[in-house]
Amino acid sequence: MPGRLRGDARSWYAQGNDVKHVILTHGGVTSPQSHADSCAAAADDALAVLNAGGEALGAAIAAVARLEDDPRFNAGTGSNLRLDGRTIEMDAAVMASDGRFGAVASIERVKNPVLVAAKVLETPHLLLAGVGATAFARRLGFDDHDPVTEGAREKHARALAALGGNGDGDFSSDAARFHALTAKRFWNFDAEPLECDTVGAVVRDAHGRFAAAASTGGSTYMLRGRVGDVPLLGAGIYAGPHGAVAATGIGEEIARRFLARTVYDWLADGVAPARAAQRGVAMFPDVLAIGVLVVGRTGQAVASNRTMASAQLVG
Ligand code: ASP
């Protein structure tokens, strides 16, 4: 049924065959319901692209760019600081159902990593990383931009407090703490500090084309140079003739399970989108926060095991 829904992603949606377009957006697993306003605004931006004759890919990119500009989200402006307390390195990716893919990893000092990823898609490459990705952006006219916010600083301070350290910015000592962190028996905190807030979108346009896009400042505890699932083809996002998928959660766990492509393969096998989304989330133990957006030929679904601000626009 055409219309708009927004809110907590632990709800399920489905559509009939009369639908012309579908737009789903999310503000990251663990993002509060109060952030759904931005997800709805991002969906509106995507719809404006479709209404102007644009394709699903452009719509997904527009939605994610809008979310990157909201400093409440861990993507673009507002991205997480690395454990060193100084560095922000961002990942973003875009994919269309005809196989076009572009991504950036560990890019620094740009306002909209997803727009740079969209430019990588126009090159023969799939993924540009680090200083090369930033130089590519500059070459194409993306201005220098400092994405650090007061909110990111506060989050970093809280994260360090949760680790029981004082964050002197020294890379090697942070690394040592991180390695200790990975063994759960050493944790002196629960899973709560490992929050994410990647943003993402999936779109089906009136011509049946699908697209997915995502952008992230990464997880809460990260070494410099850490790359998550978002720019790894088939891990964080995937799109093909049967649909599009965007995931959010701890990137290492998503990549291990090849989540987006796995869910997509279920769509290709005829599994209903709601079921595919549910199965995707069920691949993870409850201690790991995980969320997915799924749109297929027969419907769409948003699923997560935590709160996740999201919006859907179906027309
Ligand atoms: N998947 C992202 C990452 O690990 C984080 C997130 O989804 O919030 O980089």
XYZ file of C-alpha atoms and ligand atoms in Angstrom:
324
model
C 0.000 0.000 0.000
C 1.533 3.351 -1.010
C 2.293 5.735 1.822
C 4.817 6.735 4.400
C 6.019 5.042 7.539
C 8.746 6.112 9.846
C 10.080 4.941 13.114
C 11.460 2.014 14.976
C 12.881 -0.523 12.590
C 11.708 -3.505 14.553
C 8.565 -3.411 12.482
C 7.879 -5.164 9.223
C 6.617 -3.762 6.003
C 5.350 -5.306 2.824
C 3.893 -4.007 -0.400
C 1.652 -5.042 -3.241
C 2.505 -5.133 -6.930
C 1.023 -1.697 -7.683
C 4.011 0.111 -6.197
C 6.009 2.436 -8.448
C 8.860 3.333 -6.149
C 10.211 2.312 -2.765
C 12.648 4.322 -0.653
C 13.967 3.047 2.666
C 16.437 4.987 4.813
C 18.061 4.317 8.183
C 20.128 6.216 10.703
C 22.118 3.227 11.941
C 21.386 0.427 14.325
C 20.958 1.822 17.876
C 19.980 5.245 16.516
C 17.023 6.553 18.531
C 13.533 6.929 17.257
C 13.854 10.693 17.718
C 16.194 10.767 14.709
C 13.581 9.379 12.324
C 12.747 12.931 11.215
C 16.055 13.058 9.364
C 15.455 9.652 7.798
C 12.126 10.954 6.499
C 13.772 14.108 5.118
C 16.373 11.939 3.401
C 13.623 9.835 1.837
C 12.002 13.047 0.603
C 15.275 14.058 -1.054
C 15.455 10.671 -2.746
C 11.892 11.032 -3.967
C 12.688 14.454 -5.417
C 15.420 12.814 -7.501
C 12.987 10.174 -8.780
C 10.316 12.783 -9.498
C 12.846 14.745 -11.537
C 13.415 11.657 -13.694
C 16.452 10.353 -11.845
C 17.200 6.683 -11.345
C 17.322 4.641 -8.151
C 21.078 5.130 -7.800
C 20.837 8.930 -7.744
C 17.992 8.743 -5.269
C 19.911 6.504 -2.860
C 22.929 8.787 -3.074
C 20.818 11.886 -2.366
C 19.279 10.248 0.696
C 22.622 9.255 2.155
C 24.183 12.655 1.440
C 21.355 14.268 3.394
C 21.948 11.944 6.337
C 25.700 12.632 6.229
C 24.928 16.307 6.778
C 23.006 15.628 9.996
C 25.634 15.748 12.780
C 23.530 13.450 14.946
C 24.588 10.536 12.763
C 27.927 8.779 12.606
C 28.530 9.517 8.924
C 30.023 12.532 7.172
C 29.818 15.440 9.637
C 29.402 13.835 13.059
C 31.516 10.762 12.278
C 33.220 8.913 15.108
C 36.765 9.774 16.107
C 39.276 6.972 16.029
C 40.764 5.800 19.317
C 43.562 8.349 18.910
C 40.988 11.086 19.525
C 42.102 13.110 16.508
C 41.403 11.176 13.362
C 38.183 10.767 11.445
C 38.317 8.298 8.591
C 35.094 7.577 6.743
C 33.814 4.786 4.493
C 31.021 5.034 1.916
C 29.688 2.959 -0.950
C 27.063 3.014 -3.683
C 25.772 0.227 -5.914
C 23.213 -0.033 -8.708
C 21.382 -3.144 -9.877
C 23.300 -3.231 -13.168
C 26.472 -3.992 -11.195
C 27.976 -0.526 -11.011
C 29.768 -0.068 -7.688
C 31.939 2.641 -6.177
C 33.394 3.055 -2.713
C 35.835 5.004 -0.604
C 37.557 3.754 2.544
C 39.300 5.744 5.251
C 38.733 8.982 3.411
C 39.417 12.139 5.435
C 38.207 15.732 5.459
C 35.380 15.651 2.953
C 31.803 16.651 3.694
C 30.046 13.894 1.763
C 31.989 10.654 1.317
C 29.016 9.105 -0.500
C 29.365 11.686 -3.277
C 33.021 10.733 -3.685
C 32.056 7.045 -3.774
C 29.614 7.934 -6.552
C 32.522 9.413 -8.516
C 34.643 6.292 -7.977
C 31.788 4.394 -9.627
C 32.526 6.370 -12.802
C 36.129 5.114 -12.866
C 37.371 1.605 -13.759
C 38.025 1.037 -10.030
C 35.732 -0.235 -7.316
C 37.366 1.218 -4.219
C 39.770 4.032 -3.415
C 41.301 4.176 0.050
C 43.123 6.562 2.359
C 45.159 9.489 1.052
C 44.490 8.400 -2.533
C 40.756 8.638 -1.963
C 41.106 12.079 -0.395
C 43.358 13.264 -3.245
C 40.822 11.941 -5.766
C 38.126 13.982 -4.033
C 40.231 17.131 -4.094
C 40.993 16.628 -7.767
C 37.263 16.549 -8.443
C 36.661 19.726 -6.447
C 35.437 18.381 -3.124
C 36.430 21.068 -0.609
C 38.408 20.503 2.537
C 35.942 19.889 5.356
C 36.476 19.135 9.027
C 33.811 16.581 10.049
C 34.719 16.679 13.765
C 31.842 17.746 15.985
C 31.564 18.412 19.693
C 29.264 15.392 19.807
C 32.008 13.178 18.367
C 34.462 14.483 20.963
C 32.047 13.763 23.772
C 31.362 10.302 22.425
C 35.055 9.603 22.203
C 35.565 10.732 25.798
C 32.761 8.478 26.961
C 34.127 5.569 24.974
C 37.534 6.001 26.539
C 36.018 6.194 29.973
C 34.218 2.962 29.213
C 37.532 1.380 28.391
C 39.000 2.561 31.670
C 41.752 4.483 29.870
C 42.627 8.156 29.609
C 43.253 8.438 25.859
C 46.693 9.962 25.479
C 46.356 9.676 21.699
C 49.234 7.279 21.400
C 48.450 4.834 18.640
C 50.216 1.818 20.025
C 48.745 2.030 23.506
C 45.284 2.471 22.006
C 45.951 -0.562 19.844
C 46.891 -2.591 22.882
C 43.659 -1.627 24.568
C 41.722 -2.516 21.470
C 43.220 -5.960 21.282
C 42.249 -6.536 24.900
C 38.778 -5.323 24.044
C 38.248 -7.930 21.397
C 38.311 -10.686 24.028
C 34.957 -10.346 25.665
C 36.175 -11.854 28.924
C 38.163 -8.665 29.479
C 35.241 -6.302 28.966
C 34.408 -4.122 31.936
C 31.399 -2.701 30.129
C 28.399 -4.196 28.415
C 27.667 -4.100 24.689
C 26.104 -0.661 24.888
C 29.229 1.423 24.190
C 29.761 -0.436 20.919
C 27.202 1.733 19.218
C 27.165 2.431 15.533
C 25.005 4.835 13.542
C 25.977 4.327 9.954
C 23.442 5.752 7.532
C 22.035 3.944 4.532
C 19.338 3.790 1.903
C 17.870 1.355 -0.601
C 15.657 2.386 -3.503
C 13.547 0.778 -6.200
C 12.513 3.149 -8.959
C 9.510 3.054 -11.286
C 11.537 1.178 -13.914
C 12.349 -1.619 -11.482
C 15.960 -0.550 -11.001
C 17.443 -1.027 -7.551
C 20.223 0.788 -5.696
C 21.851 0.867 -2.291
C 24.101 3.430 -0.619
C 25.720 3.712 2.794
C 28.142 5.927 4.677
C 29.829 5.597 8.057
C 32.333 7.027 10.470
C 32.924 3.435 11.567
C 32.391 1.723 14.901
C 33.117 3.247 18.309
C 36.478 1.601 18.982
C 38.720 1.735 15.958
C 42.380 1.830 15.200
C 43.487 4.264 12.552
C 43.207 2.633 9.158
C 40.403 0.318 10.183
C 37.972 -0.282 7.326
C 34.512 -1.677 8.012
C 31.967 -3.491 5.924
C 30.515 -0.538 4.028
C 33.069 -0.323 1.174
C 33.510 -4.109 0.854
C 31.377 -5.210 -2.075
C 28.621 -7.512 -0.849
C 29.272 -6.955 2.848
C 27.566 -3.665 3.795
C 25.528 -3.061 0.648
C 24.502 -4.970 -2.432
C 22.155 -4.339 -5.351
C 21.176 -6.484 -8.306
C 18.197 -7.238 -10.527
C 16.370 -8.905 -7.621
C 16.691 -6.086 -5.119
C 18.925 -4.043 -2.872
C 20.217 -4.462 0.671
C 21.948 -2.114 3.137
C 23.282 -3.285 6.506
C 24.358 -1.601 9.717
C 26.190 -2.959 12.740
C 29.742 -3.921 13.663
C 31.443 -4.027 10.293
C 33.782 -6.904 11.020
C 30.855 -9.143 11.898
C 28.850 -8.037 8.864
C 31.785 -8.688 6.546
C 32.438 -12.153 8.035
C 28.882 -13.107 7.142
C 28.915 -11.349 3.728
C 25.566 -10.077 4.911
C 24.244 -7.871 2.101
C 25.047 -10.356 -0.650
C 23.729 -13.259 1.433
C 20.388 -11.527 1.955
C 20.345 -10.586 -1.717
C 20.894 -14.216 -2.717
C 17.853 -15.184 -0.680
C 15.821 -12.597 -2.613
C 17.130 -14.072 -5.859
C 16.015 -17.510 -4.652
C 12.480 -16.197 -4.177
C 12.515 -15.582 -0.442
C 10.175 -12.707 0.481
C 11.965 -9.490 1.510
C 10.526 -9.522 5.046
C 11.690 -13.101 5.545
C 15.102 -12.368 4.032
C 15.564 -9.378 6.334
C 14.534 -11.418 9.355
C 16.920 -14.220 8.430
C 19.723 -11.713 7.941
C 19.288 -10.343 11.451
C 18.973 -13.872 12.829
C 22.486 -14.684 11.549
C 23.840 -12.608 14.448
C 23.820 -13.405 18.151
C 21.716 -11.015 20.207
C 24.764 -9.368 21.740
C 25.595 -7.913 18.311
C 23.404 -5.012 17.205
C 22.409 -5.445 13.581
C 19.990 -3.869 11.147
C 19.102 -4.271 7.470
C 17.072 -2.508 4.820
C 15.785 -4.794 2.089
C 13.831 -4.025 -1.061
C 12.944 -6.679 -3.596
C 10.545 -7.213 -6.453
C 7.715 -8.259 -4.156
C 8.130 -5.928 -1.229
C 10.442 -4.314 1.261
C 11.397 -4.707 4.886
C 13.336 -3.043 7.648
C 14.637 -5.316 10.393
C 16.903 -4.834 13.382
C 17.514 -6.251 16.829
C 17.837 -2.789 18.433
C 16.062 0.483 17.900
C 16.964 1.976 14.537
C 15.617 5.243 13.208
C 14.259 4.617 9.728
C 11.769 5.823 7.165
C 10.025 4.354 4.182
C 8.381 6.116 1.297
C 6.311 4.028 -1.090
C 4.406 5.472 -4.002
N 28.945 -0.962 9.740
C 29.624 0.205 10.222
C 31.072 -0.110 10.409
O 31.394 -1.059 11.088
C 29.070 0.762 11.474
C 27.593 0.908 11.507
O 26.876 0.232 10.805
O 27.095 1.735 12.254
O 31.890 0.615 9.918
